[in-house]
Coordinates of C-alpha atoms in Angstrom, one line a residue:
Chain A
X1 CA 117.4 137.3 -16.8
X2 CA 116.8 135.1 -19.8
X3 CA 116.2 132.4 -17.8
X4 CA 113.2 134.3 -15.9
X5 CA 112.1 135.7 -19.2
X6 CA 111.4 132.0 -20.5
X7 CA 109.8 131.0 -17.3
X8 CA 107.3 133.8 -17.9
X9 CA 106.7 133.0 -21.1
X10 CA 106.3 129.0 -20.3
X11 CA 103.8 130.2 -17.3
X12 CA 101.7 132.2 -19.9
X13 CA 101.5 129.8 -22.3
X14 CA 100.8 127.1 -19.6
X15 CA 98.1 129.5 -18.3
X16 CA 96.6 129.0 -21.6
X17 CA 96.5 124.9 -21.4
X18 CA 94.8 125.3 -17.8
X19 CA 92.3 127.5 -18.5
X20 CA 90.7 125.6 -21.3
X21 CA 91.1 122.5 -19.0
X22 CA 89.4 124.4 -15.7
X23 CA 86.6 125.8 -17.8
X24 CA 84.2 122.9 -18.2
X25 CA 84.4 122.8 -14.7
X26 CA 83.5 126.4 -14.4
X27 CA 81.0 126.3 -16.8
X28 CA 78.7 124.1 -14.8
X29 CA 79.6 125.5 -11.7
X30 CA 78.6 128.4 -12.8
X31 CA 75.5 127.7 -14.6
X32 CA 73.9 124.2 -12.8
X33 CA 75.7 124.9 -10.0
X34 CA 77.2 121.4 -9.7
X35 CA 80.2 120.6 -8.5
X36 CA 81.4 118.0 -11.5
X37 CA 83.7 116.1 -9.5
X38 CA 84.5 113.7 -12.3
X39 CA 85.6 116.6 -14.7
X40 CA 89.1 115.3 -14.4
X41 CA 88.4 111.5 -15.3
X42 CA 85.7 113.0 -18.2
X43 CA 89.2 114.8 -19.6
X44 CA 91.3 111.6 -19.2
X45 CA 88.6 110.0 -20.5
X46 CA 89.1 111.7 -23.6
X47 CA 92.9 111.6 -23.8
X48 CA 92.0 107.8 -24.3
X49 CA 89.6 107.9 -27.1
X50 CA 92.3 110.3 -28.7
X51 CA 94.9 107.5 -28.3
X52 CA 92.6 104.7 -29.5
X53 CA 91.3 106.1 -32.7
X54 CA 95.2 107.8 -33.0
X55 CA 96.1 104.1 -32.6
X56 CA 93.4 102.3 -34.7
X57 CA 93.7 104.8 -37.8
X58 CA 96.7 106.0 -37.6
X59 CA 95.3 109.4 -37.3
X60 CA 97.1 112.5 -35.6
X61 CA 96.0 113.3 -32.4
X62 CA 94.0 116.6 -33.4
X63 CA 91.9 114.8 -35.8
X64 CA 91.1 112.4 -34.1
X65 CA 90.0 115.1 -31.7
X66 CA 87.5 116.0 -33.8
X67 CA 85.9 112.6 -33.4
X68 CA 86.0 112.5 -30.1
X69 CA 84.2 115.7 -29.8
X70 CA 80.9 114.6 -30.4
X71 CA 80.9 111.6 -28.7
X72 CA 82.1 113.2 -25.4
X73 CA 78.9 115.8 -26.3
X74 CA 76.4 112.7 -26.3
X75 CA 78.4 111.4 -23.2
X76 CA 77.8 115.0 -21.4
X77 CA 74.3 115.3 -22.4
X78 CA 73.3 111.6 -21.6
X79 CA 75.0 112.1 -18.0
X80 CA 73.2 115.2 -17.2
X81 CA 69.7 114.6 -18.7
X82 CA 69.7 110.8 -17.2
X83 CA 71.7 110.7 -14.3
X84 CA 72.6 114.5 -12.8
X85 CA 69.1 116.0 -13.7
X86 CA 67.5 113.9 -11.0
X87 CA 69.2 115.2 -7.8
X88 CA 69.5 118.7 -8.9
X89 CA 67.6 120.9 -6.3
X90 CA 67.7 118.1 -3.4
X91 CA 70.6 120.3 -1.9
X92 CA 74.4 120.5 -2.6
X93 CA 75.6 116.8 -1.3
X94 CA 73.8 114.4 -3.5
X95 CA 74.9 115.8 -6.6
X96 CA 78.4 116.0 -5.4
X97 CA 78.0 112.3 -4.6
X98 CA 76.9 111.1 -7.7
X99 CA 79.9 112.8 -9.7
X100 CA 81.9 111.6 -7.1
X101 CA 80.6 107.8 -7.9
X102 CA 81.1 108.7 -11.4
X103 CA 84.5 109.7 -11.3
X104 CA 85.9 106.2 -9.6
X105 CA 83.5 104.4 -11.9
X106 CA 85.2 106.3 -14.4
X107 CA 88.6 105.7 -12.6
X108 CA 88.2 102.0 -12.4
X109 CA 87.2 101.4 -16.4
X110 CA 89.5 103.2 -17.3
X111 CA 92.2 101.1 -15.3
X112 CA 90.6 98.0 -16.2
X113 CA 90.6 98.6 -20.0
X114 CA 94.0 100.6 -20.6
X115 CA 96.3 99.3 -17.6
X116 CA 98.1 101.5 -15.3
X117 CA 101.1 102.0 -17.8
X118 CA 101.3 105.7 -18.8
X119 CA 100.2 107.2 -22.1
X120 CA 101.2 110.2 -24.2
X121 CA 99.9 111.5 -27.6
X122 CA 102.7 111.8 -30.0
X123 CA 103.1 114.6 -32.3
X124 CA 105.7 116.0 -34.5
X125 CA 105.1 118.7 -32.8
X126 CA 106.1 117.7 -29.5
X127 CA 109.8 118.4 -30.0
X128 CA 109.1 121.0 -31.7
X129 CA 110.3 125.0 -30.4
X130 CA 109.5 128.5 -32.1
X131 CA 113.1 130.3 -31.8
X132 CA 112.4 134.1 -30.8
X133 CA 116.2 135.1 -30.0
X134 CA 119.1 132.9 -29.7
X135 CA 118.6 131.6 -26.3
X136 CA 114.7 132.4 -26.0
X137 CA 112.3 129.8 -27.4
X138 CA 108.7 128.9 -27.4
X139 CA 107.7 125.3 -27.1
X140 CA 105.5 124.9 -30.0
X141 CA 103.3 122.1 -28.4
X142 CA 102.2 124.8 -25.4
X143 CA 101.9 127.7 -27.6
X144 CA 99.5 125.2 -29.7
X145 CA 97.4 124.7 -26.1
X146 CA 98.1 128.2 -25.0
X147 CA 96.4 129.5 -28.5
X148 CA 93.1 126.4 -28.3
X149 CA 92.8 127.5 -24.7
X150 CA 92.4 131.1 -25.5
X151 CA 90.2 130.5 -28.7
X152 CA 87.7 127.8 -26.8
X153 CA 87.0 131.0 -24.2
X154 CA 86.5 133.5 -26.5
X155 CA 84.0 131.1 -28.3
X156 CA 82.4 130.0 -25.6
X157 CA 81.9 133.5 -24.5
X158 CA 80.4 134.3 -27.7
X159 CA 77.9 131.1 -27.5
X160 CA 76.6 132.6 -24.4
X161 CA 76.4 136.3 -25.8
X162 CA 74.8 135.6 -29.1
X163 CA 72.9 133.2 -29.8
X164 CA 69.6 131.7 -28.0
X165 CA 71.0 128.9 -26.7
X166 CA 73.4 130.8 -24.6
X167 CA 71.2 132.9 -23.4
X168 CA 68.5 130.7 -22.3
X169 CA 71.1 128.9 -20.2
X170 CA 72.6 131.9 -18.6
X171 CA 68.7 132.8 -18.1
X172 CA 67.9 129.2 -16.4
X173 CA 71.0 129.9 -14.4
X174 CA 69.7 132.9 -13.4
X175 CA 66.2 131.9 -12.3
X176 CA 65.0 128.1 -13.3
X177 CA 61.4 128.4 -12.5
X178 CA 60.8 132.0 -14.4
X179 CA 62.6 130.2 -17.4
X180 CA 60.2 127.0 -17.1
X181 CA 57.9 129.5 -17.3
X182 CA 59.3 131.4 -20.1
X183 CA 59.5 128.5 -22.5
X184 CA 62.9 127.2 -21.9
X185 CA 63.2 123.2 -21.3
X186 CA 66.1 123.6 -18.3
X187 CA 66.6 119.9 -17.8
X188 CA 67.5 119.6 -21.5
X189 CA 69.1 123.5 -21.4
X190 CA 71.5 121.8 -18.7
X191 CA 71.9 119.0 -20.5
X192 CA 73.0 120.9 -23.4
X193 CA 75.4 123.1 -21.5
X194 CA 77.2 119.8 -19.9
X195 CA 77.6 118.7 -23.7
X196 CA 79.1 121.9 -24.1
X197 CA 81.5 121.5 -21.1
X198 CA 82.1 117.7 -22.2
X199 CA 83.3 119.6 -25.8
X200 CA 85.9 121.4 -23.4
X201 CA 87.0 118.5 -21.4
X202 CA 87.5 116.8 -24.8
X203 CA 89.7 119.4 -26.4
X204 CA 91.3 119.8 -22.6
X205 CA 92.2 116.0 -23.2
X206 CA 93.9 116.3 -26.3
X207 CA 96.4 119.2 -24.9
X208 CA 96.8 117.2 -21.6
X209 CA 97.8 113.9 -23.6
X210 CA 100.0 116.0 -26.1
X211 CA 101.7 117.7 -23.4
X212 CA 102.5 115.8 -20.8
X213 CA 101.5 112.0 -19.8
X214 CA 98.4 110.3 -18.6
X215 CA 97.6 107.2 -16.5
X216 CA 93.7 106.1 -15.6
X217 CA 94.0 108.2 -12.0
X218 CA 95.5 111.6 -13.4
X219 CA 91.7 112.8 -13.4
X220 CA 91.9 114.3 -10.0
X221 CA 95.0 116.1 -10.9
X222 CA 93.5 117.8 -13.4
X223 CA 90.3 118.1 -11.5
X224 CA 92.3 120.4 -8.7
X225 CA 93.8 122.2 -11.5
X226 CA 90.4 123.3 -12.7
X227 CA 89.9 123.9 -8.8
X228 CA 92.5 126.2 -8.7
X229 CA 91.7 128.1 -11.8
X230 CA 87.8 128.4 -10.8
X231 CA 88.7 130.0 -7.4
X232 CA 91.3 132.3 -8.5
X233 CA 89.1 133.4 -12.0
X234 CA 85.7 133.2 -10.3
X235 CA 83.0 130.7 -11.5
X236 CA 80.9 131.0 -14.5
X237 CA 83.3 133.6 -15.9
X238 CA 84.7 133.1 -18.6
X239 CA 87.6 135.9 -19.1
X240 CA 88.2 135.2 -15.3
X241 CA 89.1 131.1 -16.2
X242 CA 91.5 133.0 -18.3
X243 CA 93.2 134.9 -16.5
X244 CA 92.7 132.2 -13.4
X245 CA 94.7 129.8 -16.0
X246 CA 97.7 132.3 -16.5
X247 CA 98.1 133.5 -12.8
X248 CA 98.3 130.0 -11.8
X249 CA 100.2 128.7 -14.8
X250 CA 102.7 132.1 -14.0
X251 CA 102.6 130.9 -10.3
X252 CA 103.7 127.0 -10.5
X253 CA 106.8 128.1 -13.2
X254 CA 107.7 131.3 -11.1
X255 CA 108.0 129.3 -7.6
X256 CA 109.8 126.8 -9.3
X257 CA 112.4 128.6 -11.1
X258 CA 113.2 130.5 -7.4
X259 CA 113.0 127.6 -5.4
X260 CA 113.0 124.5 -7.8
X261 CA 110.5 122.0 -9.4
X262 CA 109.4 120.4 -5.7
X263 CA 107.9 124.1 -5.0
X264 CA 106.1 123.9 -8.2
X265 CA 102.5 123.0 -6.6
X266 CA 103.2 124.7 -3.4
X267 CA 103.4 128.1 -5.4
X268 CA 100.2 127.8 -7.0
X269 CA 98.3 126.6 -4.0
X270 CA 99.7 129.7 -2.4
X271 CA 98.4 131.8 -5.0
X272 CA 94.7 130.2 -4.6
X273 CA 95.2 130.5 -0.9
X274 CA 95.6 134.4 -1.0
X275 CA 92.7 134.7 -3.0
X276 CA 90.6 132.5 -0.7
X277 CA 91.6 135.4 1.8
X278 CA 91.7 138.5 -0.3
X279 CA 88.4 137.6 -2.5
X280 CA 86.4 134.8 -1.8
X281 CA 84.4 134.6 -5.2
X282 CA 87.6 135.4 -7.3
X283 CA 89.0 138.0 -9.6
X284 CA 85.8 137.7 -11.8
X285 CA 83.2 136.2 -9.9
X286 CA 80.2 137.6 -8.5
X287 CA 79.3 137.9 -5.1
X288 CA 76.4 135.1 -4.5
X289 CA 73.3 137.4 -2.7
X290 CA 72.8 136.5 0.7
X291 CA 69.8 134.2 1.2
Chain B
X1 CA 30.3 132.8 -24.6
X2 CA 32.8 129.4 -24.7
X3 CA 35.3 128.8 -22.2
X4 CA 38.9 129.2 -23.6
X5 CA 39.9 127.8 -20.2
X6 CA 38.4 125.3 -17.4
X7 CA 39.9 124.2 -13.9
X8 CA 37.3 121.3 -13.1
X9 CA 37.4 119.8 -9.6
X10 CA 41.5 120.3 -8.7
X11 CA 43.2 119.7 -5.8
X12 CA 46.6 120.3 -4.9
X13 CA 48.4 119.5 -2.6
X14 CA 52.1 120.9 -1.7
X15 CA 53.4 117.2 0.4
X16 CA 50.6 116.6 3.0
X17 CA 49.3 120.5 2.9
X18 CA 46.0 120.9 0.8
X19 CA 46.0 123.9 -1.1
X20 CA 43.0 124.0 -3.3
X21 CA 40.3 122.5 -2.4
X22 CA 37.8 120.7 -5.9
X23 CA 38.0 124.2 -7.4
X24 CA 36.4 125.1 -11.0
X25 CA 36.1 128.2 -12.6
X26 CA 35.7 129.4 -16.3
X27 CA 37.8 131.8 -18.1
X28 CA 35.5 133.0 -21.5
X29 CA 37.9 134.1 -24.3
X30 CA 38.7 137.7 -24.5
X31 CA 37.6 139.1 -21.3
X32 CA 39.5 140.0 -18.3
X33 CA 38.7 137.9 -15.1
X34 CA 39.9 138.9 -11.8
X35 CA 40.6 136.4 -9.1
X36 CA 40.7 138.0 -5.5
X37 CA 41.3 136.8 -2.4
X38 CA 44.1 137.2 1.2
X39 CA 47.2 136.4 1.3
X40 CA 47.4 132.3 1.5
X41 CA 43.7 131.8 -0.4
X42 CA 46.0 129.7 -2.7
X43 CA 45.7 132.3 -5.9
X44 CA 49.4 131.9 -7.1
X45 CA 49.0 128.2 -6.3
X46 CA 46.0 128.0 -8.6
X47 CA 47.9 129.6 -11.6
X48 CA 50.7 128.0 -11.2
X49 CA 49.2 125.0 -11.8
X50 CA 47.5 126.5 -14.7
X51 CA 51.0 127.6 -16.5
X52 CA 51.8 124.2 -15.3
X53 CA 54.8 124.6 -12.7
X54 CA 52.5 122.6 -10.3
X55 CA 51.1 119.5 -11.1
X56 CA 47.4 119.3 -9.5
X57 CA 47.0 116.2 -7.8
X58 CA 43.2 115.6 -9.1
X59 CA 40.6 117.1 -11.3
X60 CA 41.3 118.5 -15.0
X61 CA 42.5 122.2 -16.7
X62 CA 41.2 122.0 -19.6
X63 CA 42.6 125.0 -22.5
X64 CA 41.0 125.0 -26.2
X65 CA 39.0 122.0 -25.2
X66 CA 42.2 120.0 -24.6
X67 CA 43.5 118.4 -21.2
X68 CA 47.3 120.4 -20.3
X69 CA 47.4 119.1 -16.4
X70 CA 50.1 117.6 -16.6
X71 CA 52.4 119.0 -19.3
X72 CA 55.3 121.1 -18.8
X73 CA 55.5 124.9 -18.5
X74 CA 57.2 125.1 -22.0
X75 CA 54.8 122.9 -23.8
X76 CA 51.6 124.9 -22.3
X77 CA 53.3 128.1 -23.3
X78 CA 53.4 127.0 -27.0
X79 CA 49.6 126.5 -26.4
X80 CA 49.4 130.6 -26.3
X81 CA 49.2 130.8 -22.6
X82 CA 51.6 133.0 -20.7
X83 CA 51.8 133.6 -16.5
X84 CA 53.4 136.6 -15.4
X85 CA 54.9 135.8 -12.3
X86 CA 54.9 137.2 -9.0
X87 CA 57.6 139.3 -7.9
X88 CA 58.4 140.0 -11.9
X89 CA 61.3 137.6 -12.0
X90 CA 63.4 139.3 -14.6
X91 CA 66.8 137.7 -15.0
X92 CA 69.1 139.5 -13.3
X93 CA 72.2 138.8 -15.4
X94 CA 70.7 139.6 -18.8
X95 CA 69.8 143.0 -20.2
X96 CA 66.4 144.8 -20.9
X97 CA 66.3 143.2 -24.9
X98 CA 67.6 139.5 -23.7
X99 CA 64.6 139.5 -21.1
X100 CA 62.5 140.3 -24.0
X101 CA 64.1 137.6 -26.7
X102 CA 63.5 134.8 -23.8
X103 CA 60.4 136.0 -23.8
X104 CA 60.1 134.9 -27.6
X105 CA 62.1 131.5 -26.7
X106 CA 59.3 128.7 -28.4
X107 CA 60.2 128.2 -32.1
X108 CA 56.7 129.9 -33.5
X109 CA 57.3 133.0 -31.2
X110 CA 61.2 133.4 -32.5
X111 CA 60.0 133.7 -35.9
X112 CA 58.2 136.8 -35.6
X113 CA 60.1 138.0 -32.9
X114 CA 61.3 141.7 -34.8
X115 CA 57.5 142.2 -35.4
X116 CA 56.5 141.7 -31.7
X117 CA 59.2 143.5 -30.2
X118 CA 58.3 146.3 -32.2
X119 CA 54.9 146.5 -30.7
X120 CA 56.1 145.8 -27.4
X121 CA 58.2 148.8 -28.1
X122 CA 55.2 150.8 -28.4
X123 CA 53.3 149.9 -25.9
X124 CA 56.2 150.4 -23.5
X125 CA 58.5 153.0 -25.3
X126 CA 60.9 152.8 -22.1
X127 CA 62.1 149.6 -22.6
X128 CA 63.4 150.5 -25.9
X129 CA 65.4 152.8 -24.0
X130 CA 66.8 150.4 -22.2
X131 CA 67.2 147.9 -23.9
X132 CA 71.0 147.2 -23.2
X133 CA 71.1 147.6 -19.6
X134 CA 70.9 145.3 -16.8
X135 CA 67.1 143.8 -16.2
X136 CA 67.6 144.4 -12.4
X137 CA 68.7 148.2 -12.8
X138 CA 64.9 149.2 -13.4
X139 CA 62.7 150.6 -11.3
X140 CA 59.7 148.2 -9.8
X141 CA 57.6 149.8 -11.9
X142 CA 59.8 149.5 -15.2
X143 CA 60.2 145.9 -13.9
X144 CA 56.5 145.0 -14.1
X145 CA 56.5 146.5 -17.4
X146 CA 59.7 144.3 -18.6
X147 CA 57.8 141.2 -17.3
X148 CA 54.8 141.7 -19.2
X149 CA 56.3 142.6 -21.8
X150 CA 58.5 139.4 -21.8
X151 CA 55.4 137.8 -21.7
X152 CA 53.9 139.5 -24.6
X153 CA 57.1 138.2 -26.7
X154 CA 55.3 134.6 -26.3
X155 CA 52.5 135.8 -28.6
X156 CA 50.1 134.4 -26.0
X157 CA 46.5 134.1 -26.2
X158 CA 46.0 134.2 -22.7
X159 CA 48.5 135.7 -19.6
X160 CA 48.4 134.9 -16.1
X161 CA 49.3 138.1 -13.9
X162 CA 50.3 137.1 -10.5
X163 CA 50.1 140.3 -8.2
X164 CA 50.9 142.9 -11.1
X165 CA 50.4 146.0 -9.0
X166 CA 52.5 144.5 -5.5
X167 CA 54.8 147.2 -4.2
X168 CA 54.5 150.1 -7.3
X169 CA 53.4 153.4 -6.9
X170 CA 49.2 154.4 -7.7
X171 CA 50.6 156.5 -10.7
X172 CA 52.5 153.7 -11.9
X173 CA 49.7 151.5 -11.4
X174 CA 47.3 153.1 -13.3
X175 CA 49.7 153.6 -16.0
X176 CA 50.5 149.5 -16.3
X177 CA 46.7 149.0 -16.1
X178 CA 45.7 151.1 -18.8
X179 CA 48.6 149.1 -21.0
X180 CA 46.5 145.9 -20.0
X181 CA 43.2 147.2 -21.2
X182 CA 45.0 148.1 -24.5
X183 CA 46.5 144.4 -24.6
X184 CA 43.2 142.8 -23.9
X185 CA 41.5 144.9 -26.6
X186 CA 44.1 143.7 -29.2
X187 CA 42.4 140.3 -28.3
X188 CA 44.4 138.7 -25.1
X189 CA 42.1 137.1 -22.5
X190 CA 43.5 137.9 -19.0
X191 CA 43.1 136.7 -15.7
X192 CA 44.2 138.5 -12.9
X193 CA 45.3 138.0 -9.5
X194 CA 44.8 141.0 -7.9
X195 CA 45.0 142.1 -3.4
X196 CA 43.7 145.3 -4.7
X197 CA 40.0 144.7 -4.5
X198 CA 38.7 148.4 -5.7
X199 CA 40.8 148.4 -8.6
X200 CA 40.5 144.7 -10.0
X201 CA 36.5 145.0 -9.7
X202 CA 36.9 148.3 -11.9
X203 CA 39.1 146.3 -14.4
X204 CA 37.1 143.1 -14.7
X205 CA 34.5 141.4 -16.8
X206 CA 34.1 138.7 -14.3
X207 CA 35.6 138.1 -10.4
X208 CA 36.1 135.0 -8.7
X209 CA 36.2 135.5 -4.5
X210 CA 39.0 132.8 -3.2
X211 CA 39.1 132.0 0.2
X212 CA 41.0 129.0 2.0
X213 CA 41.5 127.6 -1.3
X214 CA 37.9 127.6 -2.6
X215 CA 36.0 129.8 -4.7
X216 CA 33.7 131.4 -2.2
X217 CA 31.8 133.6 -4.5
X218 CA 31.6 134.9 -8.4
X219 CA 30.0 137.0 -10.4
X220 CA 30.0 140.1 -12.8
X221 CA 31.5 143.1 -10.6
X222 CA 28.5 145.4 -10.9
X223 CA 25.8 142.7 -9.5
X224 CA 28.3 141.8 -6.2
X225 CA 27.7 143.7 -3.5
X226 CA 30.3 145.1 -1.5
X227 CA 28.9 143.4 1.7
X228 CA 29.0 140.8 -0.5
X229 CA 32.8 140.7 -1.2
X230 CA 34.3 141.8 2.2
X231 CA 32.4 138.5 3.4
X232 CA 33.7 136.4 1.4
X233 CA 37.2 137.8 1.4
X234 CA 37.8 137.8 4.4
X235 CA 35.6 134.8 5.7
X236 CA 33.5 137.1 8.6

């Protein structure tokens, strides 16, 4: 019983690392409804400028987050503005294609410059646990990611409540034209709200390379991850990428401690298969108006 | 009287389809101006291209004495002029007061935003009643009113309406076009787009007769005929 009460809470926390890695993904989904398929390299990306500046400076991986967090802003913005921007509206495949083209070009540096060796960030914190009773323990490096995840949603869905900013995108995402018309700039608004998503993947990066290991082509790991947790959550919402992150996080560890580690994967794409079937547009989402 | 607007010899084109054809008209500052015309006369296209979410493919719109062809809709709404679209286009996933604040989106606007929502307040006392609940849970009519309103938040010194009586009731109608005569007296010039002939002649200083995207006729309401207008509007 124990044993299952761990697994729980290792699922929940878990939950907590996916959601803040699925909801940059979301985020744009939901807003420029684009399909970033290089979300998962743009993460790994950042687990690398973690370990260089970690390496250069000698810094600990969660400052040197907070360098890598503008820079993967200016990378976001720059991507969208320059490159993305230009095939929005000329249908769903060409901006699929071009993420796509960014993701291997993304893929490849990455390769090229780091080697295929795999990386971790080190932390004392890593073998680190929270005793709760004498056989129950939290491991302290996923109850760090479990509390970032939850804290980057709940500021992200106070961005969008509150201020301008967030409204004028969900407003461009509602309607681009009446928002051309109502003042609002949507190539830069979307170029702003990748940014914002880029801030995620960065702080996504630091939790990924902190908790478990990365080589230049785990991107589309993580990229089906954020899959998963969009589908079951719905897209653009953000208490649904929450609560997508835990049921799938509760679903890997669950099917795993029944059936062992191999069933891990199975269990979760199980999970995003019933929702497929049950609800479409997931727990959260809205259902898209017919055309 | 000056112009506060000029279209001067435009075309437009939407690919290989001509939709205006070397049009020019005159919009004097303060007065209403109708523009009537079927379905198809290329109205919508026309102010669309004014509010600049159509870029005309020759001739010159000229606002204040300055050239805007060519600029983005946000930059010619920090001019001061403002198009209420057709079909209202509120934003379905924001409430009644976020309409209203994207209204008031361009820096100058935001600053006295609390002051112009006020007065939009007054002028449309409903929308203070609803201000926390979903744009698209109005009525049509309440919808109009949101959209103009929204508009109004710009501060403009001139709005666009595209269609502002399509699909509402004659009550509600009346009501919405009484709030325009009070807007225009508080100094806004208008120009509207108008299928309701009776009621846009009644309203305007000036009318402009579209037809196969030309101005076929113009002139003060009182001195066209109505022989006149049906000619022209219809092309027969």
């Amino acid at each position: 019983m124990e044993v299952f009460i761990q697994t729980l809470i290792n699922g929940l926390l878990l939950g907590g690392i996916y959601a803040a890695v699925g909801i940059g993904l979301s985020m744009i989904f939901g807003i420029v409804r684009l399909v970033n398929l290089a979300h998962g390299d743009l993460m790994i990306l950042s687990s690398y400028l973690i370990l260089v500046i970690t390496g250069s400076f000698g810094l600990n991986p969660y400052l040197s987050l907070a360098a890598v967090i503008p820079v993967m802003f200016i990378i976001g913005f720059i991507i969208q503005k320059y490159i993305l921007n230009r095939v929005l509206g000329m249908g769903m495949e060409p901006p699929l294609i071009v993420a796509f083209g960014l993701s291997i070009i993304l893929q490849n540096t990455l390769l090229l410059v780091f080697s295929p060796d795999a990386q971790s960030l080190e932390t004392p914190l890593s073998i680190k646990s929270i005793p709760i009773t004498e056989t129950l323990s939290i491991p302290a490096i996923y109850f760090v990611g479990f509390l970032v995840g939850v804290a980057v949603i709940l500021a992200l869905q106070l961005f969008f409540q509150f201020t301008y900013l967030g409204r004028a995108i969900r407003a461009a995402s509602d309607d681009d034209e009446a928002a051309q018309l109502m003042g609002i700039n949507t190539g830069t608004t979307y170029a702003v709200a990748m940014g914002i998503a880029m801030i995620t993947a960065a702080i996504a990066g630091a939790l990924i390379g902190t908790t478990f290991t990365f080589f230049p082509h785990t991107g589309p790991t993580y990229l089906i991850i954020s899959f998963g947790v969009v589908i079951i959550g719905g897209a653009g919402s953000m208490i649904g990428t929450l609560v997508g992150g835990f049921i799938l996080g509760l679903a890997q560890l669950v099917g795993s401690h029944f059936f062992g580690s191999g069933y891990q994967l199975l269990f979760g794409y199980l999970i995003l298969f019933i929702v497929l079937v049950i609800r479409p547009q997931g727990i959260f989402g809205r259902k898209e108006r017919a055309a | 009287m000056t112009a506060l607007l000029q279209v001067q010899n435009v075309n437009i084109h939407y690919g290989d389809l001509q939709a205006i054809w070397d049009t020019s008209l005159d919009i004097p500052e303060d007065r209403i101006v109708s523009i009537i015309g079927a379905n198809g006369a290329g109205k919508t296209t026309l102010l669309k291209a004014i509010a600049g979410a159509l870029t005309p493919s020759s001739g010159k719109i000229i606002y204040r004495g300055r050239e805007i062809n060519g600029l983005k809709p946000h930059q010619i709404l920090a001019l001061g002029l403002s198009l209420v679209p057709e079909g209202r286009r509120i934003f379905p996933r924001l409430t009644v007061l976020e309409n209203l604040l994207i209204g008031a989106y361009a820096s100058k606007a935001r600053r006295k935003r609390k002051q112009t929502l006020s007065s939009v307040y007054d002028l449309f006392p409903i929308l203070a009643e609803r201000a926390n609940q979903l744009g698209t849970n109005l009525s049509g009519g309440e919808q109009q009113m949101l959209a103009i309103a929204r508009s109004l938040m710009s501060d403009p010194e001139i709005i666009l309406f595209d269609e502002v009586s399509l699909g509402l009731a004659p009550v509600v109608i009346k009501t919405i076009y009484q709030r325009l005569k009070e807007i225009n007296r508080s100094g806004v010039t208008m120009v509207l787009v108008e299928q309701d002939i009776q009621r846009s002649l009644k309203t305007a200083d000036y009318t402009f007769v579209m037809q196969k995207g030309q101005i076929v006729l113009q002139g003060m309401p009182g001195k066209l005929t109505e022989k006149e207008v049906k000619k022209a509007y219809f092309g027969i």
